PDB file of C-alpha atoms in Angstrom:
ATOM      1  CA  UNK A   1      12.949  -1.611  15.294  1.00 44.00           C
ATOM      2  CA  UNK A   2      12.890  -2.509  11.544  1.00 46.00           C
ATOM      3  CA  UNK A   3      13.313  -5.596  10.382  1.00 47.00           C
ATOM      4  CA  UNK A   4      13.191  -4.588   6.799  1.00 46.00           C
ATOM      5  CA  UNK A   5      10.125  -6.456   5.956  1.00 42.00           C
ATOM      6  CA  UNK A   6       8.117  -3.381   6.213  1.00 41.00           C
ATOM      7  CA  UNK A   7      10.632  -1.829   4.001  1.00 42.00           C
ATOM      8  CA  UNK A   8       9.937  -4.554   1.631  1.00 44.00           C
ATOM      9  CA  UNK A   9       6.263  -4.240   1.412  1.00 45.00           C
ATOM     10  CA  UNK A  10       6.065  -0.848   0.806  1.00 43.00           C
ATOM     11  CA  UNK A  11       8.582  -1.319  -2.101  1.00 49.00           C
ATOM     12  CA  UNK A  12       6.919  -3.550  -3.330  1.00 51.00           C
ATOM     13  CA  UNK A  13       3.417  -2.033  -2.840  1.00 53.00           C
ATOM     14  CA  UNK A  14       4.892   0.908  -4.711  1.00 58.00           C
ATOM     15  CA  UNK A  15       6.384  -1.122  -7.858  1.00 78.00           C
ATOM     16  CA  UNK A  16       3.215  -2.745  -8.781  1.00 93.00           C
ATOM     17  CA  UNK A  17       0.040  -1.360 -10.528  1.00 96.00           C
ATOM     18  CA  UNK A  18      -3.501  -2.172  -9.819  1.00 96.00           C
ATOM     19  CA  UNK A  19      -6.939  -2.177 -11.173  1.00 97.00           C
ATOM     20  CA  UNK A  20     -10.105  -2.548 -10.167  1.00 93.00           C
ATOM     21  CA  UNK A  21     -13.740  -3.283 -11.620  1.00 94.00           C
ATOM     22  CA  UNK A  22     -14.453   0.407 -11.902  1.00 94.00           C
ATOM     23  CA  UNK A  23     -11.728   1.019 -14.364  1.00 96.00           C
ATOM     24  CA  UNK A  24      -9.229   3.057 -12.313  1.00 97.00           C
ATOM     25  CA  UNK A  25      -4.980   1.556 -12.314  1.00 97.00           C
ATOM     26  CA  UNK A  26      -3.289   2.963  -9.580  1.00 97.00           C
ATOM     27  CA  UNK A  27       0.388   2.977  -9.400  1.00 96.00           C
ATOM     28  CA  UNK A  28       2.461   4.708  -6.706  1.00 92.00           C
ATOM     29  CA  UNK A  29       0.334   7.480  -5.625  1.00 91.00           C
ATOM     30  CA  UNK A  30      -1.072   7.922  -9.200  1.00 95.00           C
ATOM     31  CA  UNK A  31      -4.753   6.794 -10.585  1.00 97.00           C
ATOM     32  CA  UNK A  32      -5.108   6.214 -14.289  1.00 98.00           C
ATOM     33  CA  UNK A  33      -8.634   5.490 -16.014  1.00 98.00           C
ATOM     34  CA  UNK A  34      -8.725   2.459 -17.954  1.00 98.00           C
ATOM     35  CA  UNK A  35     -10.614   0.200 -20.244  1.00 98.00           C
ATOM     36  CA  UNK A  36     -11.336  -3.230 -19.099  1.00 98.00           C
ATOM     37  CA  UNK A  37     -12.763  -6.168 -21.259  1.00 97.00           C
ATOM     38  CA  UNK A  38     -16.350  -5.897 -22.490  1.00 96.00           C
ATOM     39  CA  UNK A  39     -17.561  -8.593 -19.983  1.00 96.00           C
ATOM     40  CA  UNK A  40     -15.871  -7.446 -16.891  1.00 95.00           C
ATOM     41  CA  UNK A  41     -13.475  -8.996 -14.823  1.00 97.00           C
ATOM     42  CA  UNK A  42     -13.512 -12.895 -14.526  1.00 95.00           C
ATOM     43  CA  UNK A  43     -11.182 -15.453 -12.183  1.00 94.00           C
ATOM     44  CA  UNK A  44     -11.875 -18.544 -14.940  1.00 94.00           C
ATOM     45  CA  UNK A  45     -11.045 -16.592 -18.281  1.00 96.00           C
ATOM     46  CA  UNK A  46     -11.682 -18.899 -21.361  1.00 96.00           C
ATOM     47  CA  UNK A  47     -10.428 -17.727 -24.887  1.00 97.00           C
ATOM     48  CA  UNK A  48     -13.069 -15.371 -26.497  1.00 95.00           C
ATOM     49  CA  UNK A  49     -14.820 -14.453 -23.466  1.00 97.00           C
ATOM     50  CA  UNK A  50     -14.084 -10.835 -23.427  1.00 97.00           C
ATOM     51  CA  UNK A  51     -13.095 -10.802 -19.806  1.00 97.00           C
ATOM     52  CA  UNK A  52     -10.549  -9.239 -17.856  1.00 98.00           C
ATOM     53  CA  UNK A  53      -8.720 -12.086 -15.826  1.00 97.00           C
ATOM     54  CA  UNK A  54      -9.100 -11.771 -12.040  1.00 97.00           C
ATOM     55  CA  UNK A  55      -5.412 -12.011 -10.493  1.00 97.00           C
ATOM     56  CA  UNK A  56      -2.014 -10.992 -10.827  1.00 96.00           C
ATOM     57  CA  UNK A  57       0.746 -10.438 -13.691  1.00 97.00           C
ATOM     58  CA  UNK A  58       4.229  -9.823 -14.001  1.00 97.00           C
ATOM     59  CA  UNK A  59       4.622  -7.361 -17.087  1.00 98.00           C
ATOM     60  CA  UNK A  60       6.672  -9.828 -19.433  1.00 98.00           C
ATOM     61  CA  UNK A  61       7.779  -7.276 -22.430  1.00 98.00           C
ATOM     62  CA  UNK A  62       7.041  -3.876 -24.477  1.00 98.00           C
ATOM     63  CA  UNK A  63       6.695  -4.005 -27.868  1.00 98.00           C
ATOM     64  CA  UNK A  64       5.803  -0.912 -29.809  1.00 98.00           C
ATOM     65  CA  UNK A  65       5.336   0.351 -33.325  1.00 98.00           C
ATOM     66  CA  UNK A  66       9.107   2.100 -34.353  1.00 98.00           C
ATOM     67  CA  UNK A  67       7.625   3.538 -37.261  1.00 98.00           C
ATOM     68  CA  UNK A  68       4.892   5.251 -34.776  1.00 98.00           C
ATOM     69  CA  UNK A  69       7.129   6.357 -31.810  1.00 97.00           C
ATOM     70  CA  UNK A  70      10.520   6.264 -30.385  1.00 98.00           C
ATOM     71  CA  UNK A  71      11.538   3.429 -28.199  1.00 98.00           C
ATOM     72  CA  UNK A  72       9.489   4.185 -25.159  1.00 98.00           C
ATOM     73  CA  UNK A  73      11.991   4.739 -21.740  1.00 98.00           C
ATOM     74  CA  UNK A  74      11.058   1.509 -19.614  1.00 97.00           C
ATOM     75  CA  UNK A  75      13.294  -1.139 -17.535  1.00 96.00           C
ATOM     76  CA  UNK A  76      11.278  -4.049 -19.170  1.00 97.00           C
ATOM     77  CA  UNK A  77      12.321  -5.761 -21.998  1.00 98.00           C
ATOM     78  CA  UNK A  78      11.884  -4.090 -25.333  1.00 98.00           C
ATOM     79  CA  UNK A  79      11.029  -5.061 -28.631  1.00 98.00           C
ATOM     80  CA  UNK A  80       9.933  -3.275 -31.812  1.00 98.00           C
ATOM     81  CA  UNK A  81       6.861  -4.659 -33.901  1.00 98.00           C
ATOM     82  CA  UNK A  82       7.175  -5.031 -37.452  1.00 98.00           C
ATOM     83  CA  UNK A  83       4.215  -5.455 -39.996  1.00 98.00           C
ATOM     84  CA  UNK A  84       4.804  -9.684 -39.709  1.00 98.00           C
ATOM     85  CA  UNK A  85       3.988  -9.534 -35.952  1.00 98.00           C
ATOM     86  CA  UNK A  86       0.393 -11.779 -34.454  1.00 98.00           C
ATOM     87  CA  UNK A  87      -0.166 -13.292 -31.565  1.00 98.00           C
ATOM     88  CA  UNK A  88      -1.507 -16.990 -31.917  1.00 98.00           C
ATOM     89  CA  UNK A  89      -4.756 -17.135 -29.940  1.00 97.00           C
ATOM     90  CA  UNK A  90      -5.725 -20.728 -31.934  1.00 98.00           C
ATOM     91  CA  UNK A  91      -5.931 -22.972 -28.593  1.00 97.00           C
ATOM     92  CA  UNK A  92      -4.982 -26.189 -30.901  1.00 97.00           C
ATOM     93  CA  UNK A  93      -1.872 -24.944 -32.356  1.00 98.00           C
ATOM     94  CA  UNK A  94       1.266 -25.561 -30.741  1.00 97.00           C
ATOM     95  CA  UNK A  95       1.618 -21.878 -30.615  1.00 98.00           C
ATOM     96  CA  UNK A  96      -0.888 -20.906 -28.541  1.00 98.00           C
ATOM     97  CA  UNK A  97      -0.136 -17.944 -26.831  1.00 98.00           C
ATOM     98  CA  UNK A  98       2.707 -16.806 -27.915  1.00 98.00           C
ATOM     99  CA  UNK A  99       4.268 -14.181 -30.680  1.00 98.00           C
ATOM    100  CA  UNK A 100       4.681 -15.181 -33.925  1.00 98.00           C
ATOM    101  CA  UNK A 101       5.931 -13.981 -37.353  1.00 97.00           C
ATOM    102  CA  UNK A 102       3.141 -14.333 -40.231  1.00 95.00           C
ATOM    103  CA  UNK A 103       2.624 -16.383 -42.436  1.00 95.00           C
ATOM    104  CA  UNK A 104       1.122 -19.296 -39.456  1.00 95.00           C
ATOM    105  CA  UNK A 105      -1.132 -21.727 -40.310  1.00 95.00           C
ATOM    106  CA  UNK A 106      -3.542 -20.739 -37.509  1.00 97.00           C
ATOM    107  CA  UNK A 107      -5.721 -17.896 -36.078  1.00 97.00           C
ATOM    108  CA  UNK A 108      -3.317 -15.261 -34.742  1.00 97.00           C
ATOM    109  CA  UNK A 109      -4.462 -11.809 -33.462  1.00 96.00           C
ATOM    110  CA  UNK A 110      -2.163  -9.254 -36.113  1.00 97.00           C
ATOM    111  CA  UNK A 111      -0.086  -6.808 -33.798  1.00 98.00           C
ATOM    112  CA  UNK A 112       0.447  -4.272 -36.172  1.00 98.00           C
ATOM    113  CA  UNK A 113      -2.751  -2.286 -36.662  1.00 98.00           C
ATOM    114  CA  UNK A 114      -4.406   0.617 -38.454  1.00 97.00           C
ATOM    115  CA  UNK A 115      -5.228   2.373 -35.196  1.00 97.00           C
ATOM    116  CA  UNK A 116      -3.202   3.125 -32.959  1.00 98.00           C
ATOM    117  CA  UNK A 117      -4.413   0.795 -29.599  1.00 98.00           C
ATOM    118  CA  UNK A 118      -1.248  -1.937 -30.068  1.00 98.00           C
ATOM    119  CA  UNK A 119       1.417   1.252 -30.779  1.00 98.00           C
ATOM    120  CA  UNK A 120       2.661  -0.112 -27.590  1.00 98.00           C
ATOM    121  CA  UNK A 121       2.390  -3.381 -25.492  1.00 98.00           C
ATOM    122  CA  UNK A 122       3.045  -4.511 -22.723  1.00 98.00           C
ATOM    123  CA  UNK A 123       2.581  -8.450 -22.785  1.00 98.00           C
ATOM    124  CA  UNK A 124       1.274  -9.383 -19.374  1.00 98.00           C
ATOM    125  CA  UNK A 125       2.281 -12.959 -17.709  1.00 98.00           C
ATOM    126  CA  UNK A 126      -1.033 -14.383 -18.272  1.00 98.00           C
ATOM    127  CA  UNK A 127      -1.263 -18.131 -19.042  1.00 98.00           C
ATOM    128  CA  UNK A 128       2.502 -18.304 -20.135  1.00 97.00           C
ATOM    129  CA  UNK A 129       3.862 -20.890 -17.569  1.00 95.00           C
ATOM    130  CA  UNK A 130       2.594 -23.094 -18.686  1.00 97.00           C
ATOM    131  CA  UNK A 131       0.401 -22.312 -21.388  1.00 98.00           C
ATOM    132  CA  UNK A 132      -2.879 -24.180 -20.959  1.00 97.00           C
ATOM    133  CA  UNK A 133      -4.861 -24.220 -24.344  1.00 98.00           C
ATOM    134  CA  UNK A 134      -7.981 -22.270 -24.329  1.00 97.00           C
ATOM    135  CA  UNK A 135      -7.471 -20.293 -20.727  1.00 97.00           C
ATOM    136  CA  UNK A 136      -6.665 -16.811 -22.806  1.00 97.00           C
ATOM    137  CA  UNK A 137      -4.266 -15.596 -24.913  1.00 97.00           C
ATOM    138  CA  UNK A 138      -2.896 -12.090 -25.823  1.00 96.00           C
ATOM    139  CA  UNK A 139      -3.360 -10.353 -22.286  1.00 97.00           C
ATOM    140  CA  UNK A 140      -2.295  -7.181 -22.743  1.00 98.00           C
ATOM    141  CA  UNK A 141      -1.789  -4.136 -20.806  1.00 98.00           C
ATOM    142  CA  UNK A 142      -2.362  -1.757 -24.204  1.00 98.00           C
ATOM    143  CA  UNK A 143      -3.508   1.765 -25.709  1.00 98.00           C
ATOM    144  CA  UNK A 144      -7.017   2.615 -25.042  1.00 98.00           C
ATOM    145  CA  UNK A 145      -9.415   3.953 -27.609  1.00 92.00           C
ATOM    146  CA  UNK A 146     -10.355   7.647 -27.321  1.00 87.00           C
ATOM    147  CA  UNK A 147     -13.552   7.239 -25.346  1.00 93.00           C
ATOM    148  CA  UNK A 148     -12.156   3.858 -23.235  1.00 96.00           C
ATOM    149  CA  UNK A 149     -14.139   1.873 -25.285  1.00 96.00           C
ATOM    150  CA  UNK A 150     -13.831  -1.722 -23.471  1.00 97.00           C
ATOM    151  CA  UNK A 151     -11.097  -4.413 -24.933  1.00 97.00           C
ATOM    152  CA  UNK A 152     -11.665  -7.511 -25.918  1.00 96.00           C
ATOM    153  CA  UNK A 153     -10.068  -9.216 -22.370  1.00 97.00           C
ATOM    154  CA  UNK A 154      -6.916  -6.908 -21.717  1.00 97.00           C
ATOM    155  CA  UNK A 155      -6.554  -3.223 -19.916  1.00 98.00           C
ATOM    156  CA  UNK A 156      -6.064  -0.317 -21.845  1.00 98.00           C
ATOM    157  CA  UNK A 157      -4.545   3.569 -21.344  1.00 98.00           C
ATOM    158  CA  UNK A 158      -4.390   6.609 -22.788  1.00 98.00           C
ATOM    159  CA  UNK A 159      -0.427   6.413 -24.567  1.00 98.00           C
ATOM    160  CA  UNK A 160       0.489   9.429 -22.076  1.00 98.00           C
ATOM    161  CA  UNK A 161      -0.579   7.422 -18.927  1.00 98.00           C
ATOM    162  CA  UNK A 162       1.308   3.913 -20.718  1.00 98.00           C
ATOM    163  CA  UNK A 163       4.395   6.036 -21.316  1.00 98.00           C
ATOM    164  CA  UNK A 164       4.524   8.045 -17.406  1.00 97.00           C
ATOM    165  CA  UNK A 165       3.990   4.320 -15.977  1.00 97.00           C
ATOM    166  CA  UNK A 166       6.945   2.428 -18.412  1.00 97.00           C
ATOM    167  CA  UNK A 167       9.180   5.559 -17.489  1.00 97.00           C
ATOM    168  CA  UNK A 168       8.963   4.985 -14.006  1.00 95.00           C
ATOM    169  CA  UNK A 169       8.053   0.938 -13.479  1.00 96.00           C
ATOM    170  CA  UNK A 170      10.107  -1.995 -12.053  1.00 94.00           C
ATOM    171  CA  UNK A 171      11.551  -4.462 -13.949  1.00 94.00           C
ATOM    172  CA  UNK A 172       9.856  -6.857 -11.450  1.00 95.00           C
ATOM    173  CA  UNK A 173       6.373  -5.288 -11.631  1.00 96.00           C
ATOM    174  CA  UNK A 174       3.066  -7.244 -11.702  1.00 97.00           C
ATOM    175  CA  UNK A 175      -0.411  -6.063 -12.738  1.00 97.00           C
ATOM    176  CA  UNK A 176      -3.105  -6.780  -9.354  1.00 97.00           C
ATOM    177  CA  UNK A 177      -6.242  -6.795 -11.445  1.00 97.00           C
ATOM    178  CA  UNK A 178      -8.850  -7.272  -8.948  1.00 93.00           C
ATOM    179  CA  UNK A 179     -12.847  -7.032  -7.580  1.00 88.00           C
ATOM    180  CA  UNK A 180     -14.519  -5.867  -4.825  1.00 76.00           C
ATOM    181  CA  UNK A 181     -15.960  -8.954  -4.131  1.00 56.00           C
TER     182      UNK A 181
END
């Protein structure tokens, strides 16, 4: 008999990506390496630490670079970047957290870079609701250097692994980034 919770799980087993410490995402029956942040994975992430953040994620938004790409095929929300772009990671501005459009009186993370690693984004649901000043800001899921060098806190892929997963993801994904411990 099925009661269509089984149903369920697997859907939803199937919709969501994980990662572990030993920088592998899998997503439906697919593994991807990855860069984590410098200092490994961490359940209390503070702002500067270089860690990962232990737990799960609901992938907010894309945002890519138009004048780098094409709109990349995804159900999430999309958004193009434009040279203006941060991402306010000052924990005593009112902004904390979020996108904004330069000029901002306050340290903000610029979006639109020389290389190529933020040519697409996908903002992860990390201290957004609410925003709690100085628990991390800009998690990203984003483009990984050539040799997966590690990020300053977020999870990076090669562009060809980003744009298979957007192609194919759920609107109501999450990213599972977890230990073995």
């Amino acid at each position: 008999m099925n009661d269509g919770v089984t149903d369920q799980n697997a859907s939803s087993e199937r919709r969501n990506l994980w990662v572990n410490e030993s920088g592998v995402l899998r997503w439906n029956d697919a593994e991807f390496p990855c860069a984590l942040g410098r200092d490994g994975i961490r359940r209390d992430k503070i702002e500067g630490d270089g860690a990962t953040p232990l737990g799960e994620f609901p992938l907010r938004r894309v945002l890519y670079r138009p004048d780098r790409l094409a709109p990349p095929s995804t159900a999430l929300p999309l958004s193009p970047l434009s040279p203006r772009d941060g991402w306010c990671n000052d924990a005593e501005h009112p902004l904390y957290n979020h996108q904004v459009r330069q000029p901002v009186h306050a340290s903000c993370e610029l979006l639109w870079r020389t290389d190529s690693l933020y040519d697409v984004i996908v903002v992860l649901g990390h201290n957004d609701n609410p925003v709690v000043p100085g628990a991390g800001s800009a998690m990203f899921l984003h483009i990984s250097g050539e040799d997966f060098t590690p990020t300053n806190g977020g999870v990076a892929l090669r562009l060809a692994d980003m744009l298979t997963i957007l192609g194919g993801v759920h609107a109501c994904a999450r990213l599972s980034i977890q230990t073995s411990v």
